[in-house]
PDB file of C-alpha atoms in Angstrom:
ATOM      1  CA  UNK A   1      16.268  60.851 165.447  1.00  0.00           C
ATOM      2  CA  UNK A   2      19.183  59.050 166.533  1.00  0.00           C
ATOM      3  CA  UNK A   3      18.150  55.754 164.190  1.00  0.00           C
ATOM      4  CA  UNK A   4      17.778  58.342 161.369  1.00  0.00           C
ATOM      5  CA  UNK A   5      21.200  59.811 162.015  1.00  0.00           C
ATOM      6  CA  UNK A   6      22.925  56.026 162.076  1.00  0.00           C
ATOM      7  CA  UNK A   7      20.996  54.820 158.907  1.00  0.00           C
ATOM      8  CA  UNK A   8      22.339  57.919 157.220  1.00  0.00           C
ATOM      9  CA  UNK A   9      25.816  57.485 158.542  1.00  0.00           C
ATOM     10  CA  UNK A  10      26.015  54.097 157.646  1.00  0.00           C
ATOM     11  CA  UNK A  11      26.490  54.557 153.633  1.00  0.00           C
ATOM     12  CA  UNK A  12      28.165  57.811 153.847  1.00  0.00           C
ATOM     13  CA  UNK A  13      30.187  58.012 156.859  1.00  0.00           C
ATOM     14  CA  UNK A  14      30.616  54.992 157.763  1.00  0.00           C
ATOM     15  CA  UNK A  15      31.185  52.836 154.922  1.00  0.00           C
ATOM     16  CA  UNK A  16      29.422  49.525 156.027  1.00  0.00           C
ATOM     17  CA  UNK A  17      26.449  47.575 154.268  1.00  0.00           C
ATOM     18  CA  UNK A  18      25.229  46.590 158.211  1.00  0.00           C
ATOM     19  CA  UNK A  19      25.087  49.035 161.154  1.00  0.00           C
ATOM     20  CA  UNK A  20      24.926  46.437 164.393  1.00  0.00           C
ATOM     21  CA  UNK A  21      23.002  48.683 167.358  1.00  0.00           C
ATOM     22  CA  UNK A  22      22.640  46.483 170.410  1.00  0.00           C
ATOM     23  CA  UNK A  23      18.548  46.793 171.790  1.00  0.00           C
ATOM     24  CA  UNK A  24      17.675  49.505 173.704  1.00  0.00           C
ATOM     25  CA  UNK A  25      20.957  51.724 173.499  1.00  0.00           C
ATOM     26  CA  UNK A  26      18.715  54.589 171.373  1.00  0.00           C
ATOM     27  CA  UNK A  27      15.976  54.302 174.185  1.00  0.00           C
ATOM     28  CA  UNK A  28      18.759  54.577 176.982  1.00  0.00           C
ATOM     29  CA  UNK A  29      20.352  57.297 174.711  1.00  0.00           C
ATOM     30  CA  UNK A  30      17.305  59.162 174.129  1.00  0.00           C
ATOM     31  CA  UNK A  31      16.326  59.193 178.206  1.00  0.00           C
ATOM     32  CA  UNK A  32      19.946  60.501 178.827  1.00  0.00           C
ATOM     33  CA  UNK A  33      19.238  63.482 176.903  1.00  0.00           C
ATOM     34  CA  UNK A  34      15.913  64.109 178.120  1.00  0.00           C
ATOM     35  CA  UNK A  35      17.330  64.033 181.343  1.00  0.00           C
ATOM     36  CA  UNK A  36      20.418  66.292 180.750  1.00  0.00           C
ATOM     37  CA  UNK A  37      18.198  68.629 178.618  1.00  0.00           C
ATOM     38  CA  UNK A  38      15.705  69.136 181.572  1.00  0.00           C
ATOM     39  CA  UNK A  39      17.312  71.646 183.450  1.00  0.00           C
ATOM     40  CA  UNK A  40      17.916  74.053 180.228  1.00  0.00           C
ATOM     41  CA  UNK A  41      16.040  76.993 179.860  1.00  0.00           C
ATOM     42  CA  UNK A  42      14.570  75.692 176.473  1.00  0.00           C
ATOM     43  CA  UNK A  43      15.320  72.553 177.404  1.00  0.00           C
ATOM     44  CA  UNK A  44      15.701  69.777 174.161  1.00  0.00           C
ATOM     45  CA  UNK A  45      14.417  72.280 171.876  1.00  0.00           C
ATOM     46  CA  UNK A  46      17.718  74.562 172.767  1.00  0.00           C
ATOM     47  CA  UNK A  47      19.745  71.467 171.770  1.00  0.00           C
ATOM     48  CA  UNK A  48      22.474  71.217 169.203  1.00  0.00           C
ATOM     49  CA  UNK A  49      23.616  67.330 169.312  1.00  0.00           C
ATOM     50  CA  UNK A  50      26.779  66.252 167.865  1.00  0.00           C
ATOM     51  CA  UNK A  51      26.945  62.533 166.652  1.00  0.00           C
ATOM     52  CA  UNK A  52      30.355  60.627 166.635  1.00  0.00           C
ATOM     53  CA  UNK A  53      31.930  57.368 166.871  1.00  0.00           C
ATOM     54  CA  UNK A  54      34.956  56.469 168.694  1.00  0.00           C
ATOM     55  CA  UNK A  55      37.037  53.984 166.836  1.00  0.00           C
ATOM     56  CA  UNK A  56      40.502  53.022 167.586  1.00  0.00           C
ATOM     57  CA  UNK A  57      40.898  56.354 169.942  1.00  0.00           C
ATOM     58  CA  UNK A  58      39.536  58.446 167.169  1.00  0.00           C
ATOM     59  CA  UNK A  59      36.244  60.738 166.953  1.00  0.00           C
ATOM     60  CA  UNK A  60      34.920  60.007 163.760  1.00  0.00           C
ATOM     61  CA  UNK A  61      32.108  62.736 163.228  1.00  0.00           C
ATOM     62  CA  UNK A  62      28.680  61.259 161.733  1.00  0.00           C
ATOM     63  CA  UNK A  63      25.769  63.896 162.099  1.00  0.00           C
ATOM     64  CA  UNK A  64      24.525  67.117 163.843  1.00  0.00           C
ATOM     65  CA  UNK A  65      21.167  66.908 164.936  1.00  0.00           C
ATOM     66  CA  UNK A  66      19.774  70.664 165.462  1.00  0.00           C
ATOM     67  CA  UNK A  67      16.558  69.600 167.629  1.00  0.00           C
ATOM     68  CA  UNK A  68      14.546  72.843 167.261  1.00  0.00           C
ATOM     69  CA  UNK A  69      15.709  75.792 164.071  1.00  0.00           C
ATOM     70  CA  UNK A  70      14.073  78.152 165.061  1.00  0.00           C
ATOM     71  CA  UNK A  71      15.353  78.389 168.895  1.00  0.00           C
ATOM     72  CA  UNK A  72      18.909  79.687 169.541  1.00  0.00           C
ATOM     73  CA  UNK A  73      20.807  77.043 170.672  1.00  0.00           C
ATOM     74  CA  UNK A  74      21.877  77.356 174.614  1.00  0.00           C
ATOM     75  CA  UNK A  75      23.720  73.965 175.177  1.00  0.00           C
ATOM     76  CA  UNK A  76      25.379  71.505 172.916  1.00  0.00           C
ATOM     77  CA  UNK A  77      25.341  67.894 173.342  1.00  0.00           C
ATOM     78  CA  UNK A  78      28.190  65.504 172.223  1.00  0.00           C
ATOM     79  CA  UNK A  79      26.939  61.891 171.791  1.00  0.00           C
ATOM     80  CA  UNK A  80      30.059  59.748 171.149  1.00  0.00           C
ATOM     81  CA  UNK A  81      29.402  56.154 170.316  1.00  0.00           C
ATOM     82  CA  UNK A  82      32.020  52.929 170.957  1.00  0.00           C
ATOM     83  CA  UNK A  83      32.664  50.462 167.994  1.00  0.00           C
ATOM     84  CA  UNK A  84      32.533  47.292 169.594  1.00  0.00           C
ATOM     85  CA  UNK A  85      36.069  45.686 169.310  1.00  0.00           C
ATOM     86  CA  UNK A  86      34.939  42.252 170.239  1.00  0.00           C
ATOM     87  CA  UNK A  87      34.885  40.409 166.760  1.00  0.00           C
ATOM     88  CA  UNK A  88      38.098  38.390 166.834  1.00  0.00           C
ATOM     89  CA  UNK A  89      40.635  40.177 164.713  1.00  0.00           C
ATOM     90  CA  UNK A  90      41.122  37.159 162.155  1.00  0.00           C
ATOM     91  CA  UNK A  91      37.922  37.604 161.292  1.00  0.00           C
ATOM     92  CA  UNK A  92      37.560  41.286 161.789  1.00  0.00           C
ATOM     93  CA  UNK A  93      40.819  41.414 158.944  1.00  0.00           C
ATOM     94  CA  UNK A  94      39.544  38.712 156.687  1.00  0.00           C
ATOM     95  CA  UNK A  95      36.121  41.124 156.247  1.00  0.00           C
ATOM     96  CA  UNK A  96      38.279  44.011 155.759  1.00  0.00           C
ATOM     97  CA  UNK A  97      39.941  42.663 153.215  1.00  0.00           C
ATOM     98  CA  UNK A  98      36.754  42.625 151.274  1.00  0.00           C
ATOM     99  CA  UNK A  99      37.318  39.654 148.277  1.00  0.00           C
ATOM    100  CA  UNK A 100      33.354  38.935 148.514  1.00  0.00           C
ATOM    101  CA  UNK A 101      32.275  42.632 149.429  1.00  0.00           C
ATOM    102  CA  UNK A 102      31.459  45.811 147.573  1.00  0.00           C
ATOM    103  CA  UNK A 103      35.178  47.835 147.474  1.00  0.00           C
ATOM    104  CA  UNK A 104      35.787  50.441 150.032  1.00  0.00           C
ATOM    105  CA  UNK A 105      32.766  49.192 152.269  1.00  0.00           C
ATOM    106  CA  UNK A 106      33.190  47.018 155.358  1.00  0.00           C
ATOM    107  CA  UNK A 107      30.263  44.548 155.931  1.00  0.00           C
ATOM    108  CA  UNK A 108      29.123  45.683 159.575  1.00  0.00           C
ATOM    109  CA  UNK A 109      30.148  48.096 162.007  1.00  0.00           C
ATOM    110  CA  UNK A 110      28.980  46.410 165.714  1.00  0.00           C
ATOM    111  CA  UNK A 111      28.257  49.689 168.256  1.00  0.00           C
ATOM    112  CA  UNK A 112      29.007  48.545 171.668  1.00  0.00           C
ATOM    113  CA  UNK A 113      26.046  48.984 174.478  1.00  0.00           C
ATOM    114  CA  UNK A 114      28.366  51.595 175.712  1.00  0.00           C
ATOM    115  CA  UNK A 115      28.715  55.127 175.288  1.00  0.00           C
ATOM    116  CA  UNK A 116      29.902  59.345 176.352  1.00  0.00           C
ATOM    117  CA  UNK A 117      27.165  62.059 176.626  1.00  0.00           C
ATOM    118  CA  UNK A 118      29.568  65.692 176.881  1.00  0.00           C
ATOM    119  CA  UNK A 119      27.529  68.374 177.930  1.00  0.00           C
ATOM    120  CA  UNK A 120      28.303  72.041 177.192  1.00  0.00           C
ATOM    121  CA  UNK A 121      26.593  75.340 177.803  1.00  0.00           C
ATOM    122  CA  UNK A 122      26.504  77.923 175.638  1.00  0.00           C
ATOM    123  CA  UNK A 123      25.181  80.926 177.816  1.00  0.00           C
ATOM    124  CA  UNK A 124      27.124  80.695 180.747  1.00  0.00           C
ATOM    125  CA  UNK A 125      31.688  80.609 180.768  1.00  0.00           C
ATOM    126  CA  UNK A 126      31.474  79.601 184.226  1.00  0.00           C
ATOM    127  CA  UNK A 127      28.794  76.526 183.646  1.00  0.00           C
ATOM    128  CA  UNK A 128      32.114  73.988 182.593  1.00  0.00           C
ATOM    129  CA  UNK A 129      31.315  70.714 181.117  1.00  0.00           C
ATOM    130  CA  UNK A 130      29.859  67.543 182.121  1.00  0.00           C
ATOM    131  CA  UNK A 131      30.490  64.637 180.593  1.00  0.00           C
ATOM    132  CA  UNK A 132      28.850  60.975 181.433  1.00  0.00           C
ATOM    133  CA  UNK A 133      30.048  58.111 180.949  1.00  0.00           C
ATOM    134  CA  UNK A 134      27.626  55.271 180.317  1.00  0.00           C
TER     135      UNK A 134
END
């Protein structure tokens, strides 16, 4: 689901020909969630996940996955991805700038192996949130 939500993203949120996903971050991703789904009452089918990427100190919202329709939601899940900043910026500017590129899309967008899981419950006021940082 996550690849799904990133392939979609890529042309319409995120304006890049190339989405750069480093190996194994979905499969960490996806365990995460298992894990922090497992002590839910309807566990990942009670899921609502929000997709984002941080860039720059900015949320930038790319998808809600809704795991299960026809269950009422009872937590909510906020995945927030990191844009790798480690392309030099002379380089980073010069592909910006777009001379050999399609106008208004960036060539790649690099994800860095790290990332946020924010948890929130939706039954209980006094559950509070937990957010991981991985």
């Amino acid at each position: 689901m996550f690849e799904n939500s990133l392939s979609r993203a890529k042309t319409t949120k995120l304006h890049c020909t190339e989405l750069l996903v480093p190996e194994k971050l979905t499969r960490r991703i996806a365990r995460d969630v298992l894990r922090l789904s497992s002590g839910e009452p309807c566990g990942l089918r009670g899921c609502i996940l929000y997709v984002n990427l941080e860039v720059e100190n900015m949320c930038k919202k790319l998808d809600r996955i809704i795991y299960d329709s026809s269950v009422v939601p009872t937590f909510e899940l906020t995945l927030v991805f990191k844009q790798d900043g480690s392309v030099w910026p002379s380089l980073r500017d010069f592909f910006l700038i777009g001379a050999c590129f399609t106008h208004g899309f960036r060539h790649a967008v690099k994800l860095s192996p790290g990332f946020r899981l924010i948890k929130r419950k939706l039954y209980s006021s006094s559950a509070g949130t937990v957010i991981e940082e991985y």
